[in-house]
Amino acid sequence: MEDHDMVAEAICLALERSPDLRIVGRAASVTSALAGVERWEPNVVLMDRRLPDGDGVSAIAPLLALLPDVRVLVLAGEGSAGVAARVAETGGAGLILKARGLSELEDAVRRVAAGEVVFGQDLLGDVLGRLSGREPHLGANLTPRERQALQLLGEGHTTAELSKELGVALNTGRNHVQRVLEKLGARSQLEAVTIARREGLLR
C-alpha cells in the first residue's frame, strides 16, 4: 500500500523477483487496503506511512481487526522513536525506511513473515523501552514551553497566533511547533493534536 505509483510499481517488481515472495494485491489508499485485505488474505501488508486518505500507522489496528493474523510492516520516508513506538503499540510488526534500499526491504518482509519484529537498531531500544514500561510516556520529554505550544495548537491557534501568545518571534514559534511534532512522532499539527489528546497531554 504505497502512495506513489512509480515507487509502488518498483517495489512490486523487486519483490516479485524473489521466488519465495508473491504479491497478492496492491492498494493506493487506506480505504482500498481495508476493502481488499479480507479478499487477498495476505501474510504481510507493506503499508506506506503517508497515504492520500490517512496515516498508514493509524490503519494498523483496523487491518488487524479485519485479519488478526496479518503482519503489518510500515514503510516510511523518515522515522523517529515516537513513530516506531506507535507502530509497535498498535500491533505493527516493524518499520523500515525507504532509504534502506530494496534488498533490505525484501529481507524485512521475509523476517516479518517469519514472525520477527523489524525495527532499525537506532529505534529498537526506544520501542522496547516503551513496550516494557521503562521508557517515559510519549510527550514526557516536552519542555514547558513546548507544552504551552502544544496546548495552543490544541486550542486551534495558528503558528503566528501561537508565537504572539508566547511572546516570541514567528521563527521561534515555528521551532517550538517543529520540536513538538518530532517528539510526538507526528507529521502535521493536526496529527500532533490527535496524538496529544490520545495520550492525555491536552487539558
PDB file of C-alpha atoms in Angstrom:
ATOM      1  CA  MET A   1       0.000   0.000   0.000  1.00  0.00           C
ATOM      2  CA  GLU A   2       2.122   2.908  -1.313  1.00  0.00           C
ATOM      3  CA  ASP A   3       1.137   6.472  -2.163  1.00  0.00           C
ATOM      4  CA  HIS A   4       3.249   6.965  -5.289  1.00  0.00           C
ATOM      5  CA  ASP A   5       2.531   4.724  -8.279  1.00  0.00           C
ATOM      6  CA  MET A   6       6.118   4.613  -9.604  1.00  0.00           C
ATOM      7  CA  VAL A   7       7.550   3.716  -6.207  1.00  0.00           C
ATOM      8  CA  ALA A   8       4.830   1.135  -5.623  1.00  0.00           C
ATOM      9  CA  GLU A   9       5.466  -0.442  -9.014  1.00  0.00           C
ATOM     10  CA  ALA A  10       9.219  -0.596  -8.392  1.00  0.00           C
ATOM     11  CA  ILE A  11       8.639  -2.249  -5.014  1.00  0.00           C
ATOM     12  CA  CYS A  12       6.241  -4.790  -6.510  1.00  0.00           C
ATOM     13  CA  LEU A  13       8.669  -5.657  -9.316  1.00  0.00           C
ATOM     14  CA  ALA A  14      11.531  -6.049  -6.848  1.00  0.00           C
ATOM     15  CA  LEU A  15       9.562  -8.289  -4.506  1.00  0.00           C
ATOM     16  CA  GLU A  16       8.143 -10.385  -7.349  1.00  0.00           C
ATOM     17  CA  ARG A  17      11.692 -11.224  -8.471  1.00  0.00           C
ATOM     18  CA  SER A  18      12.088 -13.235  -5.285  1.00  0.00           C
ATOM     19  CA  PRO A  19      10.876 -16.819  -5.728  1.00  0.00           C
ATOM     20  CA  ASP A  20       9.679 -17.001  -2.116  1.00  0.00           C
ATOM     21  CA  LEU A  21       7.595 -13.800  -2.231  1.00  0.00           C
ATOM     22  CA  ARG A  22       4.279 -13.254  -4.016  1.00  0.00           C
ATOM     23  CA  ILE A  23       2.273 -10.048  -4.423  1.00  0.00           C
ATOM     24  CA  VAL A  24      -1.416 -10.836  -3.859  1.00  0.00           C
ATOM     25  CA  GLY A  25      -2.816  -7.317  -4.050  1.00  0.00           C
ATOM     26  CA  ARG A  26      -1.983  -3.637  -4.222  1.00  0.00           C
ATOM     27  CA  ALA A  27      -3.855  -0.599  -2.941  1.00  0.00           C
ATOM     28  CA  ALA A  28      -3.234   3.133  -3.221  1.00  0.00           C
ATOM     29  CA  SER A  29      -5.125   4.240  -0.115  1.00  0.00           C
ATOM     30  CA  VAL A  30      -6.119   3.157   3.375  1.00  0.00           C
ATOM     31  CA  THR A  31      -9.716   2.741   2.235  1.00  0.00           C
ATOM     32  CA  SER A  32      -8.854   0.416  -0.653  1.00  0.00           C
ATOM     33  CA  ALA A  33      -6.435  -1.524   1.552  1.00  0.00           C
ATOM     34  CA  LEU A  34      -9.139  -2.172   4.132  1.00  0.00           C
ATOM     35  CA  ALA A  35     -11.556  -3.131   1.373  1.00  0.00           C
ATOM     36  CA  GLY A  36      -9.123  -5.603  -0.170  1.00  0.00           C
ATOM     37  CA  VAL A  37      -7.324  -7.204   2.750  1.00  0.00           C
ATOM     38  CA  GLU A  38     -10.053  -9.726   3.546  1.00  0.00           C
ATOM     39  CA  ARG A  39     -10.243 -10.747  -0.100  1.00  0.00           C
ATOM     40  CA  TRP A  40      -6.486 -11.060  -0.580  1.00  0.00           C
ATOM     41  CA  GLU A  41      -5.726 -12.555   2.881  1.00  0.00           C
ATOM     42  CA  PRO A  42      -2.037 -11.573   2.788  1.00  0.00           C
ATOM     43  CA  ASN A  43       0.516 -12.822   5.281  1.00  0.00           C
ATOM     44  CA  VAL A  44       2.251  -9.427   5.272  1.00  0.00           C
ATOM     45  CA  VAL A  45       0.942  -5.945   4.467  1.00  0.00           C
ATOM     46  CA  LEU A  46       3.609  -3.441   3.458  1.00  0.00           C
ATOM     47  CA  MET A  47       1.964  -0.147   4.402  1.00  0.00           C
ATOM     48  CA  ASP A  48       3.273   3.295   3.457  1.00  0.00           C
ATOM     49  CA  ARG A  49       3.046   5.702   6.353  1.00  0.00           C
ATOM     50  CA  ARG A  50       1.725   8.547   4.200  1.00  0.00           C
ATOM     51  CA  LEU A  51      -1.291   7.745   2.064  1.00  0.00           C
ATOM     52  CA  PRO A  52      -3.750  10.106   0.330  1.00  0.00           C
ATOM     53  CA  ASP A  53      -6.553   9.410   2.798  1.00  0.00           C
ATOM     54  CA  GLY A  54      -4.674   8.885   6.034  1.00  0.00           C
ATOM     55  CA  ASP A  55      -1.703   7.776   8.090  1.00  0.00           C
ATOM     56  CA  GLY A  56      -0.618   4.180   7.495  1.00  0.00           C
ATOM     57  CA  VAL A  57       0.210   3.743  11.186  1.00  0.00           C
ATOM     58  CA  SER A  58      -3.376   4.585  12.105  1.00  0.00           C
ATOM     59  CA  ALA A  59      -4.545   1.900   9.669  1.00  0.00           C
ATOM     60  CA  ILE A  60      -2.763  -0.926  11.508  1.00  0.00           C
ATOM     61  CA  ALA A  61      -5.493  -1.532  14.110  1.00  0.00           C
ATOM     62  CA  PRO A  62      -8.344  -1.623  11.523  1.00  0.00           C
ATOM     63  CA  LEU A  63      -6.315  -4.030   9.370  1.00  0.00           C
ATOM     64  CA  LEU A  64      -5.728  -6.340  12.325  1.00  0.00           C
ATOM     65  CA  ALA A  65      -9.419  -6.179  13.203  1.00  0.00           C
ATOM     66  CA  LEU A  66     -10.239  -7.488   9.721  1.00  0.00           C
ATOM     67  CA  LEU A  67      -7.410 -10.038   9.537  1.00  0.00           C
ATOM     68  CA  PRO A  68      -5.938 -10.732  13.000  1.00  0.00           C
ATOM     69  CA  ASP A  69      -3.032 -12.856  11.785  1.00  0.00           C
ATOM     70  CA  VAL A  70      -1.722 -10.375   9.221  1.00  0.00           C
ATOM     71  CA  ARG A  71       1.704  -8.843   9.848  1.00  0.00           C
ATOM     72  CA  VAL A  72       1.971  -5.128   9.055  1.00  0.00           C
ATOM     73  CA  LEU A  73       5.321  -3.630   8.058  1.00  0.00           C
ATOM     74  CA  VAL A  74       5.320   0.168   7.766  1.00  0.00           C
ATOM     75  CA  LEU A  75       7.388   1.861   5.062  1.00  0.00           C
ATOM     76  CA  ALA A  76       8.381   5.449   5.853  1.00  0.00           C
ATOM     77  CA  GLY A  77      10.426   8.223   4.323  1.00  0.00           C
ATOM     78  CA  GLU A  78      11.744   9.117   7.751  1.00  0.00           C
ATOM     79  CA  GLY A  79      11.411   7.584  11.179  1.00  0.00           C
ATOM     80  CA  SER A  80      11.563   8.555  14.824  1.00  0.00           C
ATOM     81  CA  ALA A  81      11.300   6.740  18.125  1.00  0.00           C
ATOM     82  CA  GLY A  82       7.784   8.130  18.552  1.00  0.00           C
ATOM     83  CA  VAL A  83       6.576   6.805  15.205  1.00  0.00           C
ATOM     84  CA  ALA A  84       8.255   3.431  15.742  1.00  0.00           C
ATOM     85  CA  ALA A  85       6.672   3.127  19.180  1.00  0.00           C
ATOM     86  CA  ARG A  86       3.235   3.904  17.707  1.00  0.00           C
ATOM     87  CA  VAL A  87       3.760   1.153  15.124  1.00  0.00           C
ATOM     88  CA  ALA A  88       4.607  -1.352  17.853  1.00  0.00           C
ATOM     89  CA  GLU A  89       1.862  -0.229  20.244  1.00  0.00           C
ATOM     90  CA  THR A  90      -0.841  -0.599  17.583  1.00  0.00           C
ATOM     91  CA  GLY A  91       0.279  -4.112  16.680  1.00  0.00           C
ATOM     92  CA  GLY A  92       2.604  -3.423  13.765  1.00  0.00           C
ATOM     93  CA  ALA A  93       5.471  -5.817  13.070  1.00  0.00           C
ATOM     94  CA  GLY A  94       8.048  -3.245  12.122  1.00  0.00           C
ATOM     95  CA  LEU A  95       9.132  -0.058  10.410  1.00  0.00           C
ATOM     96  CA  ILE A  96      11.630   0.266   7.581  1.00  0.00           C
ATOM     97  CA  LEU A  97      12.876   3.435   5.940  1.00  0.00           C
ATOM     98  CA  LYS A  98      12.682   3.906   2.170  1.00  0.00           C
ATOM     99  CA  ALA A  99      16.331   4.963   2.142  1.00  0.00           C
ATOM    100  CA  ARG A 100      17.372   1.450   3.183  1.00  0.00           C
ATOM    101  CA  GLY A 101      17.014   0.065  -0.346  1.00  0.00           C
ATOM    102  CA  LEU A 102      15.097  -2.766  -1.964  1.00  0.00           C
ATOM    103  CA  SER A 103      17.346  -5.603  -0.750  1.00  0.00           C
ATOM    104  CA  GLU A 104      16.806  -4.617   2.883  1.00  0.00           C
ATOM    105  CA  LEU A 105      13.092  -4.241   2.200  1.00  0.00           C
ATOM    106  CA  GLU A 106      12.914  -7.784   0.824  1.00  0.00           C
ATOM    107  CA  ASP A 107      14.768  -9.063   3.866  1.00  0.00           C
ATOM    108  CA  ALA A 108      12.434  -7.156   6.199  1.00  0.00           C
ATOM    109  CA  VAL A 109       9.355  -8.636   4.506  1.00  0.00           C
ATOM    110  CA  ARG A 110      10.754 -12.157   4.897  1.00  0.00           C
ATOM    111  CA  ARG A 111      11.634 -11.605   8.543  1.00  0.00           C
ATOM    112  CA  VAL A 112       8.229 -10.134   9.357  1.00  0.00           C
ATOM    113  CA  ALA A 113       6.541 -13.045   7.565  1.00  0.00           C
ATOM    114  CA  ALA A 114       8.612 -15.413   9.715  1.00  0.00           C
ATOM    115  CA  GLY A 115       7.306 -13.787  12.881  1.00  0.00           C
ATOM    116  CA  GLU A 116      10.106 -11.359  13.654  1.00  0.00           C
ATOM    117  CA  VAL A 117       9.686  -7.725  14.655  1.00  0.00           C
ATOM    118  CA  VAL A 118      11.815  -5.474  12.454  1.00  0.00           C
ATOM    119  CA  PHE A 119      12.972  -2.022  13.557  1.00  0.00           C
ATOM    120  CA  GLY A 120      16.243  -0.207  12.923  1.00  0.00           C
ATOM    121  CA  GLN A 121      18.851  -0.600  15.630  1.00  0.00           C
ATOM    122  CA  ASP A 122      18.623   3.125  16.350  1.00  0.00           C
ATOM    123  CA  LEU A 123      14.893   2.767  17.089  1.00  0.00           C
ATOM    124  CA  LEU A 124      14.682  -0.689  18.627  1.00  0.00           C
ATOM    125  CA  GLY A 125      15.834   0.343  22.114  1.00  0.00           C
ATOM    126  CA  ASP A 126      13.193   3.064  22.334  1.00  0.00           C
ATOM    127  CA  VAL A 127      10.479   0.708  21.106  1.00  0.00           C
ATOM    128  CA  LEU A 128      11.388  -1.992  23.620  1.00  0.00           C
ATOM    129  CA  GLY A 129      11.603   0.575  26.388  1.00  0.00           C
ATOM    130  CA  ARG A 130       8.133   1.914  25.634  1.00  0.00           C
ATOM    131  CA  LEU A 131       6.592  -1.554  25.464  1.00  0.00           C
ATOM    132  CA  SER A 132       8.228  -2.708  28.687  1.00  0.00           C
ATOM    133  CA  GLY A 133       7.212   0.423  30.546  1.00  0.00           C
ATOM    134  CA  ARG A 134      10.782   1.544  31.166  1.00  0.00           C
ATOM    135  CA  GLU A 135      10.566   4.381  28.662  1.00  0.00           C
ATOM    136  CA  PRO A 136       8.846   7.614  29.750  1.00  0.00           C
ATOM    137  CA  HIS A 137       5.343   8.266  28.458  1.00  0.00           C
ATOM    138  CA  LEU A 138       5.104   9.797  24.994  1.00  0.00           C
ATOM    139  CA  GLY A 139       5.495  13.527  25.388  1.00  0.00           C
ATOM    140  CA  ALA A 140       7.328  13.281  28.714  1.00  0.00           C
ATOM    141  CA  ASN A 141      10.368  14.968  27.153  1.00  0.00           C
ATOM    142  CA  LEU A 142       8.451  18.079  26.063  1.00  0.00           C
ATOM    143  CA  THR A 143       9.811  21.251  27.629  1.00  0.00           C
ATOM    144  CA  PRO A 144       7.403  23.595  29.479  1.00  0.00           C
ATOM    145  CA  ARG A 145       7.442  25.986  26.509  1.00  0.00           C
ATOM    146  CA  GLU A 146       6.762  23.136  24.086  1.00  0.00           C
ATOM    147  CA  ARG A 147       3.844  22.035  26.252  1.00  0.00           C
ATOM    148  CA  GLN A 148       2.487  25.576  26.069  1.00  0.00           C
ATOM    149  CA  ALA A 149       2.839  25.492  22.287  1.00  0.00           C
ATOM    150  CA  LEU A 150       1.050  22.136  22.138  1.00  0.00           C
ATOM    151  CA  GLN A 151      -1.783  23.453  24.305  1.00  0.00           C
ATOM    152  CA  LEU A 152      -2.231  26.427  21.980  1.00  0.00           C
ATOM    153  CA  LEU A 153      -2.251  24.108  18.947  1.00  0.00           C
ATOM    154  CA  GLY A 154      -4.931  22.077  20.689  1.00  0.00           C
ATOM    155  CA  GLU A 155      -6.990  25.235  21.094  1.00  0.00           C
ATOM    156  CA  GLY A 156      -6.833  25.814  17.348  1.00  0.00           C
ATOM    157  CA  HIS A 157      -4.242  28.597  17.199  1.00  0.00           C
ATOM    158  CA  THR A 158      -2.137  29.090  14.088  1.00  0.00           C
ATOM    159  CA  THR A 159       1.649  29.235  14.366  1.00  0.00           C
ATOM    160  CA  ALA A 160       1.510  33.023  14.083  1.00  0.00           C
ATOM    161  CA  GLU A 161      -1.106  33.290  16.834  1.00  0.00           C
ATOM    162  CA  LEU A 162       0.820  30.809  18.952  1.00  0.00           C
ATOM    163  CA  SER A 163       4.008  32.884  18.603  1.00  0.00           C
ATOM    164  CA  LYS A 164       2.148  36.025  19.644  1.00  0.00           C
ATOM    165  CA  GLU A 165       0.614  34.276  22.672  1.00  0.00           C
ATOM    166  CA  LEU A 166       4.044  33.015  23.758  1.00  0.00           C
ATOM    167  CA  GLY A 167       5.649  36.400  23.129  1.00  0.00           C
ATOM    168  CA  VAL A 168       8.277  35.015  20.753  1.00  0.00           C
ATOM    169  CA  ALA A 169       9.314  35.642  17.148  1.00  0.00           C
ATOM    170  CA  LEU A 170       7.493  33.717  14.432  1.00  0.00           C
ATOM    171  CA  ASN A 171      10.576  31.628  13.617  1.00  0.00           C
ATOM    172  CA  THR A 172      10.937  30.718  17.300  1.00  0.00           C
ATOM    173  CA  GLY A 173       7.273  29.713  17.399  1.00  0.00           C
ATOM    174  CA  ARG A 174       7.786  27.555  14.323  1.00  0.00           C
ATOM    175  CA  ASN A 175      10.771  25.891  16.002  1.00  0.00           C
ATOM    176  CA  HIS A 176       8.674  25.091  19.078  1.00  0.00           C
ATOM    177  CA  VAL A 177       5.966  23.553  16.885  1.00  0.00           C
ATOM    178  CA  GLN A 178       8.517  21.527  14.893  1.00  0.00           C
ATOM    179  CA  ARG A 179      10.045  20.104  18.070  1.00  0.00           C
ATOM    180  CA  VAL A 180       6.578  19.172  19.356  1.00  0.00           C
ATOM    181  CA  LEU A 181       5.908  17.295  16.115  1.00  0.00           C
ATOM    182  CA  GLU A 182       9.265  15.495  16.280  1.00  0.00           C
ATOM    183  CA  LYS A 183       8.839  14.447  19.912  1.00  0.00           C
ATOM    184  CA  LEU A 184       5.303  13.145  19.326  1.00  0.00           C
ATOM    185  CA  GLY A 185       6.232  11.389  16.091  1.00  0.00           C
ATOM    186  CA  ALA A 186       3.675  13.466  14.165  1.00  0.00           C
ATOM    187  CA  ARG A 187       3.872  14.692  10.578  1.00  0.00           C
ATOM    188  CA  SER A 188       1.388  17.556  10.926  1.00  0.00           C
ATOM    189  CA  GLN A 189      -0.023  19.857  13.580  1.00  0.00           C
ATOM    190  CA  LEU A 190      -3.375  18.089  13.347  1.00  0.00           C
ATOM    191  CA  GLU A 191      -1.749  14.708  13.919  1.00  0.00           C
ATOM    192  CA  ALA A 192       0.213  16.136  16.862  1.00  0.00           C
ATOM    193  CA  VAL A 193      -3.005  17.351  18.475  1.00  0.00           C
ATOM    194  CA  THR A 194      -4.686  13.989  17.808  1.00  0.00           C
ATOM    195  CA  ILE A 195      -1.787  12.101  19.416  1.00  0.00           C
ATOM    196  CA  ALA A 196      -1.667  14.532  22.325  1.00  0.00           C
ATOM    197  CA  ARG A 197      -5.384  14.056  23.042  1.00  0.00           C
ATOM    198  CA  ARG A 198      -4.981  10.284  22.884  1.00  0.00           C
ATOM    199  CA  GLU A 199      -2.019  10.415  25.277  1.00  0.00           C
ATOM    200  CA  GLY A 200      -3.775  12.779  27.695  1.00  0.00           C
ATOM    201  CA  LEU A 201      -1.347  15.635  27.094  1.00  0.00           C
ATOM    202  CA  LEU A 202      -4.028  18.254  26.499  1.00  0.00           C
ATOM    203  CA  ARG A 203      -6.291  19.679  29.161  1.00  0.00           C
TER     204      ARG A 203
END
